mmCIF file with all atom_site columns, C-alpha atoms in Angstrom:
data_model
loop_
_atom_site.group_PDB
_atom_site.id
_atom_site.type_symbol
_atom_site.label_atom_id
_atom_site.label_alt_id
_atom_site.label_comp_id
_atom_site.label_asym_id
_atom_site.label_entity_id
_atom_site.label_seq_id
_atom_site.pdbx_PDB_ins_code
_atom_site.Cartn_x
_atom_site.Cartn_y
_atom_site.Cartn_z
_atom_site.occupancy
_atom_site.B_iso_or_equiv
_atom_site.pdbx_formal_charge
_atom_site.auth_seq_id
_atom_site.auth_comp_id
_atom_site.auth_asym_id
_atom_site.auth_atom_id
_atom_site.pdbx_PDB_model_num
ATOM 1   C CA . ASN F 1 1   ? 44.655 9.227   -11.937 1.00 0.00 ? 284 ASN F CA 1
ATOM 2   C CA . SER F 1 2   ? 42.092 11.251  -13.659 1.00 0.00 ? 285 SER F CA 1
ATOM 3   C CA . LEU F 1 3   ? 41.745 12.839  -17.460 1.00 0.00 ? 286 LEU F CA 1
ATOM 4   C CA . THR F 1 4   ? 39.775 15.602  -18.212 1.00 0.00 ? 287 THR F CA 1
ATOM 5   C CA . LEU F 1 5   ? 38.726 15.185  -21.930 1.00 0.00 ? 288 LEU F CA 1
ATOM 6   C CA . ALA F 1 6   ? 37.099 18.373  -23.896 1.00 0.00 ? 289 ALA F CA 1
ATOM 7   C CA . ASN F 1 7   ? 33.781 17.821  -25.933 1.00 0.00 ? 290 ASN F CA 1
ATOM 8   C CA . GLY F 1 8   ? 34.492 15.639  -28.994 1.00 0.00 ? 291 GLY F CA 1
ATOM 9   C CA . ASP F 1 9   ? 38.075 14.514  -27.350 1.00 0.00 ? 292 ASP F CA 1
ATOM 10  C CA . SER F 1 10  ? 38.270 10.680  -26.978 1.00 0.00 ? 293 SER F CA 1
ATOM 11  C CA . ALA F 1 11  ? 40.526 8.553   -24.926 1.00 0.00 ? 294 ALA F CA 1
ATOM 12  C CA . VAL F 1 12  ? 41.413 4.663   -24.751 1.00 0.00 ? 295 VAL F CA 1
ATOM 13  C CA . CYS F 1 13  ? 41.920 3.091   -21.398 1.00 0.00 ? 296 CYS F CA 1
ATOM 14  C CA . THR F 1 14  ? 43.452 0.033   -20.546 1.00 0.00 ? 297 THR F CA 1
ATOM 15  C CA . ILE F 1 15  ? 42.489 -1.928  -17.166 1.00 0.00 ? 298 ILE F CA 1
ATOM 16  C CA . THR F 1 16  ? 44.650 -4.331  -15.813 1.00 0.00 ? 299 THR F CA 1
ATOM 17  C CA . ASN F 1 17  ? 43.174 -6.438  -13.112 1.00 0.00 ? 300 ASN F CA 1
ATOM 18  C CA . THR F 1 18  ? 46.069 -8.803  -11.659 1.00 0.00 ? 301 THR F CA 1
ATOM 19  C CA . PHE F 1 19  ? 44.981 -11.975 -10.090 1.00 0.00 ? 302 PHE F CA 1
ATOM 20  C CA . VAL F 1 20  ? 46.655 -12.966 -6.559  1.00 0.00 ? 303 VAL F CA 1
ATOM 21  C CA . PRO F 1 21  ? 46.788 -16.457 -5.823  1.00 0.00 ? 304 PRO F CA 1
ATOM 22  C CA . ALA F 1 22  ? 45.742 -16.992 -2.060  1.00 0.00 ? 305 ALA F CA 1
ATOM 23  C CA . PRO F 1 23  ? 45.797 -21.069 -1.326  1.00 0.00 ? 306 PRO F CA 1
ATOM 24  C CA . SER F 1 24  ? 43.971 -21.839 2.073   1.00 0.00 ? 307 SER F CA 1
ATOM 25  C CA . LEU F 1 25  ? 42.580 -24.953 3.707   1.00 0.00 ? 308 LEU F CA 1
ATOM 26  C CA . THR F 1 26  ? 40.943 -25.917 6.753   1.00 0.00 ? 309 THR F CA 1
ATOM 27  C CA . VAL F 1 27  ? 40.533 -29.418 8.615   1.00 0.00 ? 310 VAL F CA 1
ATOM 28  C CA . ASP F 1 28  ? 37.720 -30.278 11.235  1.00 0.00 ? 311 ASP F CA 1
ATOM 29  C CA . LYS F 1 29  ? 39.023 -33.523 13.038  1.00 0.00 ? 312 LYS F CA 1
ATOM 30  C CA . THR F 1 30  ? 36.241 -35.528 14.904  1.00 0.00 ? 313 THR F CA 1
ATOM 31  C CA . ALA F 1 31  ? 37.491 -38.497 16.907  1.00 0.00 ? 314 ALA F CA 1
ATOM 32  C CA . GLY F 1 32  ? 35.064 -41.658 17.145  1.00 0.00 ? 315 GLY F CA 1
ATOM 33  C CA . VAL F 1 33  ? 34.103 -43.842 20.050  1.00 0.00 ? 316 VAL F CA 1
ATOM 34  C CA . PRO F 1 34  ? 37.339 -46.079 21.086  1.00 0.00 ? 317 PRO F CA 1
ATOM 35  C CA . THR F 1 35  ? 36.899 -49.358 20.445  1.00 0.00 ? 318 THR F CA 1
ATOM 36  C CA . THR F 1 36  ? 37.287 -52.168 23.556  1.00 0.00 ? 319 THR F CA 1
ATOM 37  C CA . SER F 1 37  ? 37.413 -55.126 21.470  1.00 0.00 ? 320 SER F CA 1
ATOM 38  C CA . LEU F 1 38  ? 40.907 -55.064 20.375  1.00 0.00 ? 321 LEU F CA 1
ATOM 39  C CA . GLY F 1 39  ? 43.070 -54.668 23.711  1.00 0.00 ? 322 GLY F CA 1
ATOM 40  C CA . LEU F 1 40  ? 43.262 -57.293 26.227  1.00 0.00 ? 323 LEU F CA 1
ATOM 41  C CA . ASP F 1 41  ? 40.402 -56.556 28.288  1.00 0.00 ? 324 ASP F CA 1
ATOM 42  C CA . PRO F 1 42  ? 37.203 -56.612 25.837  1.00 0.00 ? 325 PRO F CA 1
ATOM 43  C CA . ALA F 1 43  ? 35.239 -54.545 28.569  1.00 0.00 ? 326 ALA F CA 1
ATOM 44  C CA . ALA F 1 44  ? 37.257 -51.630 28.768  1.00 0.00 ? 327 ALA F CA 1
ATOM 45  C CA . THR F 1 45  ? 39.317 -49.063 26.442  1.00 0.00 ? 328 THR F CA 1
ATOM 46  C CA . ASP F 1 46  ? 43.045 -50.229 26.926  1.00 0.00 ? 329 ASP F CA 1
ATOM 47  C CA . ALA F 1 47  ? 46.267 -50.605 24.885  1.00 0.00 ? 330 ALA F CA 1
ATOM 48  C CA . GLY F 1 48  ? 45.555 -51.984 21.537  1.00 0.00 ? 331 GLY F CA 1
ATOM 49  C CA . ASP F 1 49  ? 42.149 -50.544 20.833  1.00 0.00 ? 332 ASP F CA 1
ATOM 50  C CA . THR F 1 50  ? 41.768 -48.016 18.272  1.00 0.00 ? 333 THR F CA 1
ATOM 51  C CA . ILE F 1 51  ? 40.108 -44.741 18.027  1.00 0.00 ? 334 ILE F CA 1
ATOM 52  C CA . GLY F 1 52  ? 38.540 -43.877 14.186  1.00 0.00 ? 335 GLY F CA 1
ATOM 53  C CA . TYR F 1 53  ? 39.040 -40.011 13.175  1.00 0.00 ? 336 TYR F CA 1
ATOM 54  C CA . THR F 1 54  ? 37.028 -38.244 10.440  1.00 0.00 ? 337 THR F CA 1
ATOM 55  C CA . PHE F 1 55  ? 38.796 -35.200 8.902   1.00 0.00 ? 338 PHE F CA 1
ATOM 56  C CA . ALA F 1 56  ? 36.529 -32.789 7.096   1.00 0.00 ? 339 ALA F CA 1
ATOM 57  C CA . VAL F 1 57  ? 38.830 -30.702 4.496   1.00 0.00 ? 340 VAL F CA 1
ATOM 58  C CA . GLU F 1 58  ? 37.960 -27.615 2.657   1.00 0.00 ? 341 GLU F CA 1
ATOM 59  C CA . ASN F 1 59  ? 39.614 -25.465 0.299   1.00 0.00 ? 342 ASN F CA 1
ATOM 60  C CA . THR F 1 60  ? 39.121 -22.093 1.559   1.00 0.00 ? 343 THR F CA 1
ATOM 61  C CA . GLY F 1 61  ? 41.344 -20.222 -1.040  1.00 0.00 ? 344 GLY F CA 1
ATOM 62  C CA . ASN F 1 62  ? 40.835 -19.067 -4.717  1.00 0.00 ? 345 ASN F CA 1
ATOM 63  C CA . VAL F 1 63  ? 43.174 -21.706 -6.475  1.00 0.00 ? 346 VAL F CA 1
ATOM 64  C CA . THR F 1 64  ? 42.435 -25.484 -7.203  1.00 0.00 ? 347 THR F CA 1
ATOM 65  C CA . LEU F 1 65  ? 44.565 -27.536 -4.461  1.00 0.00 ? 348 LEU F CA 1
ATOM 66  C CA . ALA F 1 66  ? 45.998 -31.146 -5.580  1.00 0.00 ? 349 ALA F CA 1
ATOM 67  C CA . SER F 1 67  ? 47.561 -33.762 -3.242  1.00 0.00 ? 350 SER F CA 1
ATOM 68  C CA . VAL F 1 68  ? 45.145 -32.884 -0.731  1.00 0.00 ? 351 VAL F CA 1
ATOM 69  C CA . GLY F 1 69  ? 45.959 -34.921 2.641   1.00 0.00 ? 352 GLY F CA 1
ATOM 70  C CA . ILE F 1 70  ? 45.910 -35.148 6.410   1.00 0.00 ? 353 ILE F CA 1
ATOM 71  C CA . VAL F 1 71  ? 49.235 -34.773 8.529   1.00 0.00 ? 354 VAL F CA 1
ATOM 72  C CA . ASP F 1 72  ? 48.915 -36.692 11.518  1.00 0.00 ? 355 ASP F CA 1
ATOM 73  C CA . ALA F 1 73  ? 51.819 -38.367 13.166  1.00 0.00 ? 356 ALA F CA 1
ATOM 74  C CA . LYS F 1 74  ? 49.401 -40.691 15.393  1.00 0.00 ? 357 LYS F CA 1
ATOM 75  C CA . LEU F 1 75  ? 47.887 -42.194 12.489  1.00 0.00 ? 358 LEU F CA 1
ATOM 76  C CA . ASP F 1 76  ? 48.804 -45.925 11.745  1.00 0.00 ? 359 ASP F CA 1
ATOM 77  C CA . ALA F 1 77  ? 48.892 -45.434 8.494   1.00 0.00 ? 360 ALA F CA 1
ATOM 78  C CA . ALA F 1 78  ? 47.942 -42.365 5.876   1.00 0.00 ? 361 ALA F CA 1
ATOM 79  C CA . ALA F 1 79  ? 44.544 -41.389 6.060   1.00 0.00 ? 362 ALA F CA 1
ATOM 80  C CA . VAL F 1 80  ? 42.401 -42.129 3.073   1.00 0.00 ? 363 VAL F CA 1
ATOM 81  C CA . CYS F 1 81  ? 40.472 -39.078 1.217   1.00 0.00 ? 364 CYS F CA 1
ATOM 82  C CA . ALA F 1 82  ? 37.867 -39.243 -1.012  1.00 0.00 ? 365 ALA F CA 1
ATOM 83  C CA . ALA F 1 83  ? 39.030 -36.600 -2.985  1.00 0.00 ? 366 ALA F CA 1
ATOM 84  C CA . ALA F 1 84  ? 42.791 -35.558 -3.626  1.00 0.00 ? 367 ALA F CA 1
ATOM 85  C CA . THR F 1 85  ? 41.947 -32.500 -5.645  1.00 0.00 ? 368 THR F CA 1
ATOM 86  C CA . LEU F 1 86  ? 39.987 -29.700 -4.564  1.00 0.00 ? 369 LEU F CA 1
ATOM 87  C CA . ALA F 1 87  ? 38.746 -26.643 -6.425  1.00 0.00 ? 370 ALA F CA 1
ATOM 88  C CA . PRO F 1 88  ? 37.836 -23.417 -4.362  1.00 0.00 ? 371 PRO F CA 1
ATOM 89  C CA . GLY F 1 89  ? 34.989 -23.930 -2.156  1.00 0.00 ? 372 GLY F CA 1
ATOM 90  C CA . GLY F 1 90  ? 35.256 -27.601 -2.396  1.00 0.00 ? 373 GLY F CA 1
ATOM 91  C CA . ALA F 1 91  ? 35.791 -30.090 0.216   1.00 0.00 ? 374 ALA F CA 1
ATOM 92  C CA . THR F 1 92  ? 36.299 -33.795 0.955   1.00 0.00 ? 375 THR F CA 1
ATOM 93  C CA . SER F 1 93  ? 36.380 -36.124 4.179   1.00 0.00 ? 376 SER F CA 1
ATOM 94  C CA . CYS F 1 94  ? 39.430 -38.391 5.272   1.00 0.00 ? 377 CYS F CA 1
ATOM 95  C CA . THR F 1 95  ? 39.562 -41.310 7.922   1.00 0.00 ? 378 THR F CA 1
ATOM 96  C CA . GLY F 1 96  ? 42.070 -42.571 9.816   1.00 0.00 ? 379 GLY F CA 1
ATOM 97  C CA . ILE F 1 97  ? 42.875 -44.763 12.622  1.00 0.00 ? 380 ILE F CA 1
ATOM 98  C CA . HIS F 1 98  ? 44.807 -44.607 15.809  1.00 0.00 ? 381 HIS F CA 1
ATOM 99  C CA . THR F 1 99  ? 46.017 -47.397 18.034  1.00 0.00 ? 382 THR F CA 1
ATOM 100 C CA . ILE F 1 100 ? 45.843 -46.515 21.915  1.00 0.00 ? 383 ILE F CA 1
ATOM 101 C CA . ILE F 1 101 ? 49.096 -47.271 23.488  1.00 0.00 ? 384 ILE F CA 1
ATOM 102 C CA . GLN F 1 102 ? 49.668 -47.544 27.226  1.00 0.00 ? 385 GLN F CA 1
ATOM 103 C CA . ALA F 1 103 ? 51.074 -43.881 27.804  1.00 0.00 ? 386 ALA F CA 1
ATOM 104 C CA . GLU F 1 104 ? 47.702 -42.753 26.964  1.00 0.00 ? 387 GLU F CA 1
ATOM 105 C CA . VAL F 1 105 ? 45.930 -45.444 29.135  1.00 0.00 ? 388 VAL F CA 1
ATOM 106 C CA . ASP F 1 106 ? 48.193 -44.059 31.815  1.00 0.00 ? 389 ASP F CA 1
ATOM 107 C CA . ALA F 1 107 ? 47.057 -40.312 31.319  1.00 0.00 ? 390 ALA F CA 1
ATOM 108 C CA . GLY F 1 108 ? 43.675 -41.125 30.842  1.00 0.00 ? 391 GLY F CA 1
ATOM 109 C CA . THR F 1 109 ? 43.512 -39.175 27.597  1.00 0.00 ? 392 THR F CA 1
ATOM 110 C CA . SER F 1 110 ? 44.390 -40.115 23.562  1.00 0.00 ? 393 SER F CA 1
ATOM 111 C CA . ASP F 1 111 ? 45.708 -35.951 22.545  1.00 0.00 ? 394 ASP F CA 1
ATOM 112 C CA . ASN F 1 112 ? 45.658 -35.517 18.816  1.00 0.00 ? 395 ASN F CA 1
ATOM 113 C CA . SER F 1 113 ? 46.451 -33.062 16.359  1.00 0.00 ? 396 SER F CA 1
ATOM 114 C CA . ALA F 1 114 ? 46.276 -32.998 12.502  1.00 0.00 ? 397 ALA F CA 1
ATOM 115 C CA . THR F 1 115 ? 46.620 -30.655 9.703   1.00 0.00 ? 398 THR F CA 1
ATOM 116 C CA . ALA F 1 116 ? 45.313 -30.637 6.260   1.00 0.00 ? 399 ALA F CA 1
ATOM 117 C CA . SER F 1 117 ? 47.745 -29.694 3.144   1.00 0.00 ? 400 SER F CA 1
ATOM 118 C CA . GLY F 1 118 ? 47.543 -29.229 -0.328  1.00 0.00 ? 401 GLY F CA 1
ATOM 119 C CA . THR F 1 119 ? 49.374 -28.082 -3.511  1.00 0.00 ? 402 THR F CA 1
ATOM 120 C CA . PRO F 1 120 ? 48.455 -25.049 -5.418  1.00 0.00 ? 403 PRO F CA 1
ATOM 121 C CA . PRO F 1 121 ? 49.263 -24.840 -9.051  1.00 0.00 ? 404 PRO F CA 1
ATOM 122 C CA . ALA F 1 122 ? 52.073 -22.500 -8.563  1.00 0.00 ? 405 ALA F CA 1
ATOM 123 C CA . GLY F 1 123 ? 54.681 -21.859 -4.813  1.00 0.00 ? 406 GLY F CA 1
ATOM 124 C CA . PRO F 1 124 ? 55.031 -24.028 -1.861  1.00 0.00 ? 407 PRO F CA 1
ATOM 125 C CA . ALA F 1 125 ? 52.259 -26.609 -0.480  1.00 0.00 ? 408 ALA F CA 1
ATOM 126 C CA . VAL F 1 126 ? 49.636 -24.946 1.694   1.00 0.00 ? 409 VAL F CA 1
ATOM 127 C CA . VAL F 1 127 ? 48.885 -26.117 5.275   1.00 0.00 ? 410 VAL F CA 1
ATOM 128 C CA . SER F 1 128 ? 45.951 -25.689 7.365   1.00 0.00 ? 411 SER F CA 1
ATOM 129 C CA . PRO F 1 129 ? 45.897 -24.443 10.905  1.00 0.00 ? 412 PRO F CA 1
ATOM 130 C CA . PRO F 1 130 ? 45.891 -27.506 13.154  1.00 0.00 ? 413 PRO F CA 1
ATOM 131 C CA . ASP F 1 131 ? 42.666 -29.168 14.937  1.00 0.00 ? 414 ASP F CA 1
ATOM 132 C CA . THR F 1 132 ? 43.044 -31.565 18.173  1.00 0.00 ? 415 THR F CA 1
ATOM 133 C CA . THR F 1 133 ? 40.663 -33.434 19.700  1.00 0.00 ? 416 THR F CA 1
ATOM 134 C CA . ALA F 1 134 ? 41.022 -35.200 23.471  1.00 0.00 ? 417 ALA F CA 1
ATOM 135 C CA . THR F 1 135 ? 39.714 -38.482 23.455  1.00 0.00 ? 418 THR F CA 1
ATOM 136 C CA . ALA F 1 136 ? 39.063 -39.864 27.145  1.00 0.00 ? 419 ALA F CA 1
ATOM 137 C CA . VAL F 1 137 ? 40.584 -43.348 27.842  1.00 0.00 ? 420 VAL F CA 1
ATOM 138 C CA . ALA F 1 138 ? 39.403 -44.450 31.028  1.00 0.00 ? 421 ALA F CA 1
ATOM 139 C CA . PRO F 1 139 ? 42.442 -46.931 32.631  1.00 0.00 ? 422 PRO F CA 1
ATOM 140 C CA . VAL F 1 140 ? 41.194 -49.855 33.785  1.00 0.00 ? 423 VAL F CA 1
ATOM 141 C CA . GLN F 1 141 ? 40.739 -49.990 37.542  1.00 0.00 ? 424 GLN F CA 1
ATOM 142 C CA . PRO F 1 142 ? 42.072 -53.034 39.349  1.00 0.00 ? 425 PRO F CA 1
ATOM 143 C CA . GLU F 1 143 ? 39.381 -54.821 41.528  1.00 0.00 ? 426 GLU F CA 1
ATOM 144 C CA . VAL F 1 144 ? 40.749 -54.777 44.959  1.00 0.00 ? 427 VAL F CA 1
ATOM 145 C CA . ASN F 1 145 ? 39.804 -57.997 47.131  1.00 0.00 ? 428 ASN F CA 1
ATOM 146 C CA . ARG F 1 146 ? 40.249 -56.239 50.597  1.00 0.00 ? 429 ARG F CA 1
ATOM 147 C CA . SER F 1 147 ? 39.557 -59.539 52.910  1.00 0.00 ? 430 SER F CA 1
ATOM 148 C CA . ARG F 1 148 ? 43.237 -60.852 50.923  1.00 0.00 ? 431 ARG F CA 1
ATOM 149 C CA . PHE F 1 149 ? 44.977 -58.191 52.493  1.00 0.00 ? 432 PHE F CA 1
ATOM 150 C CA . LEU F 1 150 ? 43.470 -58.114 56.030  1.00 0.00 ? 433 LEU F CA 1
ATOM 151 C CA . PRO F 1 151 ? 44.606 -60.752 58.691  1.00 0.00 ? 434 PRO F CA 1
ATOM 152 C CA . SER F 1 152 ? 41.304 -62.964 60.206  1.00 0.00 ? 435 SER F CA 1
ATOM 153 C CA . LEU F 1 153 ? 40.455 -61.404 63.564  1.00 0.00 ? 436 LEU F CA 1
ATOM 154 C CA . VAL F 1 154 ? 38.490 -63.436 65.758  1.00 0.00 ? 437 VAL F CA 1
ATOM 155 C CA . CYS F 1 155 ? 36.129 -61.496 68.217  1.00 0.00 ? 438 CYS F CA 1
ATOM 156 C CA . GLY F 1 156 ? 35.581 -62.906 71.820  1.00 0.00 ? 439 GLY F CA 1
ATOM 157 C CA . PRO F 1 157 ? 34.786 -62.064 75.259  1.00 0.00 ? 440 PRO F CA 1
ATOM 158 C CA . GLY F 1 158 ? 38.466 -61.843 76.440  1.00 0.00 ? 441 GLY F CA 1
ATOM 159 C CA . GLY F 1 159 ? 39.312 -59.687 73.261  1.00 0.00 ? 442 GLY F CA 1
ATOM 160 C CA . ILE F 1 160 ? 40.117 -59.740 69.428  1.00 0.00 ? 443 ILE F CA 1
ATOM 161 C CA . PHE F 1 161 ? 42.679 -62.489 68.463  1.00 0.00 ? 444 PHE F CA 1
ATOM 162 C CA . PRO F 1 162 ? 44.503 -62.811 65.323  1.00 0.00 ? 445 PRO F CA 1
ATOM 163 C CA . GLY F 1 163 ? 44.161 -65.895 63.217  1.00 0.00 ? 446 GLY F CA 1
ATOM 164 C CA . ALA F 1 164 ? 41.323 -68.109 62.180  1.00 0.00 ? 447 ALA F CA 1
ATOM 165 C CA . ARG F 1 165 ? 41.227 -70.235 65.490  1.00 0.00 ? 448 ARG F CA 1
ATOM 166 C CA . ARG F 1 166 ? 39.145 -69.345 68.251  1.00 0.00 ? 449 ARG F CA 1
ATOM 167 C CA . PRO F 1 167 ? 40.581 -69.819 71.788  1.00 0.00 ? 450 PRO F CA 1
ATOM 168 C CA . ARG F 1 168 ? 39.622 -72.673 73.082  1.00 0.00 ? 451 ARG F CA 1
ATOM 169 C CA . GLY F 1 169 ? 36.802 -72.586 75.864  1.00 0.00 ? 452 GLY F CA 1
ATOM 170 C CA . LYS F 1 170 ? 35.945 -69.138 75.120  1.00 0.00 ? 453 LYS F CA 1
ATOM 171 C CA . ALA F 1 171 ? 32.646 -68.137 73.741  1.00 0.00 ? 454 ALA F CA 1
ATOM 172 C CA . VAL F 1 172 ? 32.710 -66.087 70.490  1.00 0.00 ? 455 VAL F CA 1
ATOM 173 C CA . ALA F 1 173 ? 30.261 -63.653 69.780  1.00 0.00 ? 456 ALA F CA 1
ATOM 174 C CA . GLU F 1 174 ? 31.397 -63.119 65.752  1.00 0.00 ? 457 GLU F CA 1
ATOM 175 C CA . ASP F 1 175 ? 34.195 -63.189 63.419  1.00 0.00 ? 458 ASP F CA 1
ATOM 176 C CA . PHE F 1 176 ? 35.317 -59.809 62.410  1.00 0.00 ? 459 PHE F CA 1
ATOM 177 C CA . HIS F 1 177 ? 36.819 -59.587 58.302  1.00 0.00 ? 460 HIS F CA 1
ATOM 178 C CA . GLY F 1 178 ? 37.312 -55.872 58.180  1.00 0.00 ? 461 GLY F CA 1
ATOM 179 C CA . PRO F 1 179 ? 35.638 -53.643 55.607  1.00 0.00 ? 462 PRO F CA 1
#
């Protein structure tokens, strides 16, 4: 709209600026190095060991968010956040722990997704896009003693003979125990 005033005329204008709330969050999830001391094998990562996670949460919206927290179904307990209320542009750090299960060891990885959530002054809770980590969990390779599975063989001038006994009266060059 425009208004044309003649010389000496006056006008009163009212400008209304309507604030539109736009709550928004981001989360950046980082996995720590898995433990090896809590499972059955203290020399390897296996079921019962844990992975520690750190979550960097930022309020990227234009309103203050309360009850800020982490939504992660694989955590052993609720994540602990340094701050539960974030002003626009504010950030907090949260931590949580996941115990590795046998299915993850069998798969060789622990894949895990998390989101951050918070409550704006009005309207429904806001949830961040998910952030996912994939942590390698190397299954323990059983040690194979091959000699346990191969029969004893004895080599001699007359051929190869099964068993640990050498044929009587035959000179034997050497015992063969396989690779």
